Tab-separated table of C-alpha atoms in Angstrom:
chain	number	residue	atom	x	y	z
A	1	MET	CA	26.280	128.701	98.338
A	2	LYS	CA	22.752	127.370	98.498
A	3	LYS	CA	23.216	125.638	95.136
A	4	LEU	CA	26.451	124.059	96.346
A	5	ARG	CA	24.776	122.685	99.485
A	6	PHE	CA	21.920	121.338	97.372
A	7	LEU	CA	24.429	119.658	95.031
A	8	LEU	CA	26.292	118.118	97.948
A	9	VAL	CA	23.061	116.774	99.422
A	10	ARG	CA	22.107	115.245	96.075
A	11	LEU	CA	25.545	113.645	95.743
A	12	LEU	CA	25.286	112.236	99.258
A	13	VAL	CA	21.830	110.783	98.600
A	14	ALA	CA	23.031	109.285	95.306
A	15	ASP	CA	26.060	107.787	97.060
A	16	LEU	CA	23.940	106.218	99.810
A	17	PHE	CA	21.466	104.880	97.264
A	18	ALA	CA	24.274	103.355	95.147
A	19	THR	CA	25.779	101.778	98.277
A	20	LEU	CA	22.413	100.236	99.198
A	21	ILE	CA	21.935	98.842	95.675
A	22	PHE	CA	25.452	97.396	95.601
A	23	PHE	CA	25.027	95.798	99.029
A	24	GLY	CA	21.676	94.307	98.048
A	25	LEU	CA	22.845	92.903	94.729
A	26	THR	CA	25.916	91.248	96.224
A	27	ARG	CA	23.677	89.215	98.556
A	28	PHE	CA	22.999	87.032	95.494
A	29	VAL	CA	26.689	86.087	95.297
A	30	ASP	CA	26.297	83.558	98.129
A	31	GLN	CA	26.319	79.976	96.757
A	32	THR	CA	26.594	78.105	100.058
A	33	GLY	CA	23.596	75.931	99.205
A	34	LYS	CA	25.190	74.756	95.941
A	35	ILE	CA	28.518	73.698	97.454
A	36	SER	CA	29.087	69.958	97.609
A	37	GLN	CA	32.833	69.372	97.716
A	38	GLY	CA	36.081	71.130	97.019
A	39	ALA	CA	38.771	73.194	98.708
A	40	GLY	CA	37.841	76.202	100.805
A	41	VAL	CA	39.810	79.428	100.315
A	42	VAL	CA	39.478	81.903	103.184
A	43	PHE	CA	40.584	85.475	102.437
A	44	TYR	CA	42.419	87.482	105.077
A	45	SER	CA	40.878	90.586	106.630
A	46	ASP	CA	42.553	93.338	108.660
A	47	SER	CA	39.347	93.515	110.698
A	48	ALA	CA	39.396	91.026	113.575
A	49	LYS	CA	35.592	90.828	113.470
A	50	GLU	CA	35.520	90.060	109.730
A	51	ALA	CA	38.405	87.595	110.029
A	52	ASP	CA	36.529	85.702	112.765
A	53	ALA	CA	33.372	85.553	110.629
A	54	ARG	CA	35.329	84.149	107.673
A	55	ILE	CA	37.098	81.584	109.840
A	56	ASP	CA	33.787	80.471	111.380
A	57	LYS	CA	32.231	80.132	107.914
A	58	GLY	CA	35.164	78.038	106.711
A	59	ILE	CA	35.000	75.758	109.749
A	60	ALA	CA	31.235	75.334	109.308
A	61	LEU	CA	31.740	74.248	105.690
A	62	LEU	CA	34.516	71.875	106.768
A	63	GLU	CA	32.381	70.308	109.494
A	64	ALA	CA	29.430	69.964	107.101
A	65	GLY	CA	31.626	68.081	104.609
A	66	LYS	CA	31.107	70.747	101.941
A	67	VAL	CA	34.887	71.317	101.680
A	68	ASP	CA	37.680	68.906	102.534
A	69	LYS	CA	40.317	71.487	103.473
A	70	LEU	CA	40.827	75.192	104.077
A	71	VAL	CA	43.590	77.425	102.730
A	72	MET	CA	44.010	80.906	104.179
A	73	VAL	CA	45.339	83.523	101.748
A	74	GLY	CA	46.447	87.150	101.906
A	75	GLY	CA	47.681	89.392	104.684
A	76	HIS	CA	51.430	89.219	104.046
A	77	ARG	CA	52.704	92.575	105.313
A	78	PRO	CA	56.519	92.612	104.894
A	79	GLN	CA	56.921	96.106	106.323
A	80	GLU	CA	55.077	95.073	109.499
A	81	GLY	CA	56.480	91.556	109.867
A	82	VAL	CA	52.950	90.168	109.757
A	83	VAL	CA	51.622	87.105	107.915
A	84	GLY	CA	47.870	87.435	108.294
A	85	SER	CA	46.930	84.193	106.585
A	86	GLN	CA	49.141	82.224	108.960
A	87	ASP	CA	47.587	83.903	111.992
A	88	MET	CA	44.105	83.058	110.671
A	89	ALA	CA	45.114	79.444	110.009
A	90	LEU	CA	46.404	79.042	113.562
A	91	THR	CA	43.194	80.555	114.925
A	92	ALA	CA	41.098	78.184	112.786
A	93	ILE	CA	43.121	75.173	113.923
A	94	ARG	CA	42.738	76.091	117.597
A	95	ARG	CA	39.037	76.725	117.114
A	96	SER	CA	38.265	73.543	115.159
A	97	GLY	CA	40.970	70.977	115.905
A	98	TYR	CA	41.407	70.237	112.166
A	99	GLY	CA	45.153	70.847	112.111
A	100	ALA	CA	45.852	68.525	109.187
A	101	ARG	CA	43.219	70.140	106.979
A	102	ILE	CA	43.982	73.827	107.443
A	103	THR	CA	46.960	75.544	105.819
A	104	ALA	CA	48.067	79.044	104.845
A	105	ASP	CA	49.641	80.619	101.796
A	106	VAL	CA	52.218	82.894	103.400
A	107	SER	CA	53.337	84.748	100.265
A	108	SER	CA	50.190	86.559	99.102
A	109	ARG	CA	49.649	90.130	100.270
A	110	ASP	CA	46.345	90.960	98.569
A	111	THR	CA	43.445	89.439	96.656
A	112	ILE	CA	45.199	89.554	93.279
A	113	SER	CA	48.433	87.862	94.398
A	114	GLY	CA	46.442	85.365	96.467
A	115	LEU	CA	44.397	84.304	93.453
A	116	GLN	CA	47.468	84.124	91.235
A	117	THR	CA	49.073	81.804	93.790
A	118	LEU	CA	45.977	79.610	93.905
A	119	ALA	CA	46.007	79.319	90.125
A	120	SER	CA	49.470	77.728	90.253
A	121	GLN	CA	49.139	75.335	93.204
A	122	PRO	CA	48.782	71.687	92.061
A	123	GLY	CA	46.861	70.742	95.203
A	124	LEU	CA	44.207	73.321	94.353
A	125	THR	CA	44.185	73.472	90.561
A	126	ASP	CA	43.123	69.825	90.381
A	127	ALA	CA	40.299	70.315	92.894
A	128	GLU	CA	36.788	69.920	91.530
A	129	GLN	CA	35.924	73.380	92.778
A	130	LEU	CA	37.340	76.143	94.930
A	131	VAL	CA	35.063	77.712	97.499
A	132	PHE	CA	35.922	81.342	98.164
A	133	ILE	CA	35.005	82.509	101.667
A	134	SER	CA	34.767	86.209	102.472
A	135	ASN	CA	32.123	88.930	102.642
A	136	CYS	CA	29.743	89.110	99.696
A	137	MET	CA	31.012	92.405	98.293
A	138	HIS	CA	34.581	91.128	98.212
A	139	LEU	CA	33.587	87.780	96.717
A	140	LEU	CA	32.134	89.405	93.624
A	141	ARG	CA	35.534	90.948	92.876
A	142	ALA	CA	37.500	87.826	93.842
A	143	LYS	CA	35.534	85.568	91.531
A	144	ILE	CA	35.947	87.882	88.534
A	145	ILE	CA	39.694	88.258	89.155
A	146	PHE	CA	40.102	84.486	89.538
A	147	GLN	CA	38.422	83.867	86.199
A	148	SER	CA	40.747	86.393	84.568
A	149	VAL	CA	43.968	84.825	85.918
A	150	THR	CA	43.139	81.131	85.504
A	151	HIS	CA	41.530	80.862	82.050
A	152	GLY	CA	39.985	77.540	83.009
A	153	GLY	CA	40.736	75.199	85.903
A	154	PRO	CA	38.440	74.468	88.825
A	155	LYS	CA	35.068	76.122	89.124
A	156	ALA	CA	34.907	78.878	91.719
A	157	ARG	CA	32.021	78.940	94.175
A	158	THR	CA	31.391	81.656	96.736
A	159	ALA	CA	30.303	81.401	100.371
A	160	CYS	CA	29.483	84.618	102.220
A	161	ALA	CA	30.602	84.955	105.805
A	162	LYS	CA	28.290	86.680	108.257
A	163	ALA	CA	28.543	90.422	107.665
A	164	SER	CA	27.864	93.439	109.827
A	165	LEU	CA	24.534	95.139	109.124
A	166	ASN	CA	25.741	98.399	110.618
A	167	PRO	CA	25.096	101.039	107.911
A	168	VAL	CA	28.477	102.675	108.565
A	169	ASP	CA	30.289	99.338	108.141
A	170	ILE	CA	28.378	98.665	104.913
A	171	TRP	CA	29.255	102.122	103.577
A	172	LYS	CA	32.938	101.684	104.426
A	173	ARG	CA	33.102	98.232	102.831
A	174	ALA	CA	31.355	99.358	99.664
A	175	HIS	CA	33.741	102.270	99.221
A	176	TYR	CA	36.726	100.043	99.979
A	177	GLU	CA	35.571	97.799	97.157
A	178	VAL	CA	35.291	100.772	94.796
A	179	GLY	CA	38.896	101.668	95.609
A	180	ALA	CA	40.003	98.053	95.140
A	181	TRP	CA	38.308	97.875	91.728
A	182	ILE	CA	40.077	101.075	90.672
A	183	VAL	CA	43.443	99.608	91.707
A	184	TYR	CA	42.674	96.367	89.858
A	185	VAL	CA	41.940	98.055	86.517
A	186	LEU	CA	45.107	100.173	86.625
A	187	PRO	CA	47.986	99.175	84.313
A	188	GLU	CA	49.995	96.444	86.037
A	189	THR	CA	53.065	98.610	86.790
A	190	TRP	CA	50.889	101.315	88.327
A	191	ARG	CA	48.935	98.738	90.288
A	192	ASP	CA	52.134	97.181	91.664
A	193	THR	CA	53.386	100.600	92.732
A	194	VAL	CA	50.162	101.294	94.615
A	195	LEU	CA	50.180	97.857	96.282
A	196	ASP	CA	53.861	98.183	97.202
A	197	ARG	CA	53.028	101.429	98.990
A	198	LEU	CA	49.907	100.037	100.694
A	199	ARG	CA	51.019	96.479	101.473
A	200	GLY	CA	54.808	96.525	101.269
A	201	LYS	CA	56.974	94.949	98.593
A	202	PRO	CA	56.827	91.156	98.192
A	203	SER	CA	59.603	89.177	99.903
A	204	GLY	CA	62.856	89.063	97.967
A	205	GLU	CA	62.387	92.459	96.303
């Protein structure tokens, strides 16, 4: 029993250490200072606090002239009758007054489908660069997935929204990302099954 407790403590310490390293390394993902022009892509979040931070970051980039428009993606929940990206777009429009420059992709339910949609939209594929806006840990995954589905096209830049420094929030986000990476590397049919269960089937299916 004593050995088991010692093993559990070691695993916990290793987990916390790995979380800290991951959080620290992803701070280097932020490229806000290198952004000059392009289209901003704001990823949906189920967390109202995170969604607000991403919206505020997108508006700040828009007002600074670093992006010329914002597109909200993700959050389509067919089983709940919710279109998260649309809700975020409406919030951003009310908050900024830039109604003509903020839109939403209402079909994407997750990061993968959102990036696949972006890769096929003429108004975005001919942009000089796409600026992904989310938390730093998520942006690392989003950028890698985008490069795998586009095979060329506009350069992707990343702009980190303000993140919570609460250790519990950091731990939860890091472990969410681990789960998301596992889902991403699954065979496509398995991945779709998991996403259908978590997010609901895409419209028309």
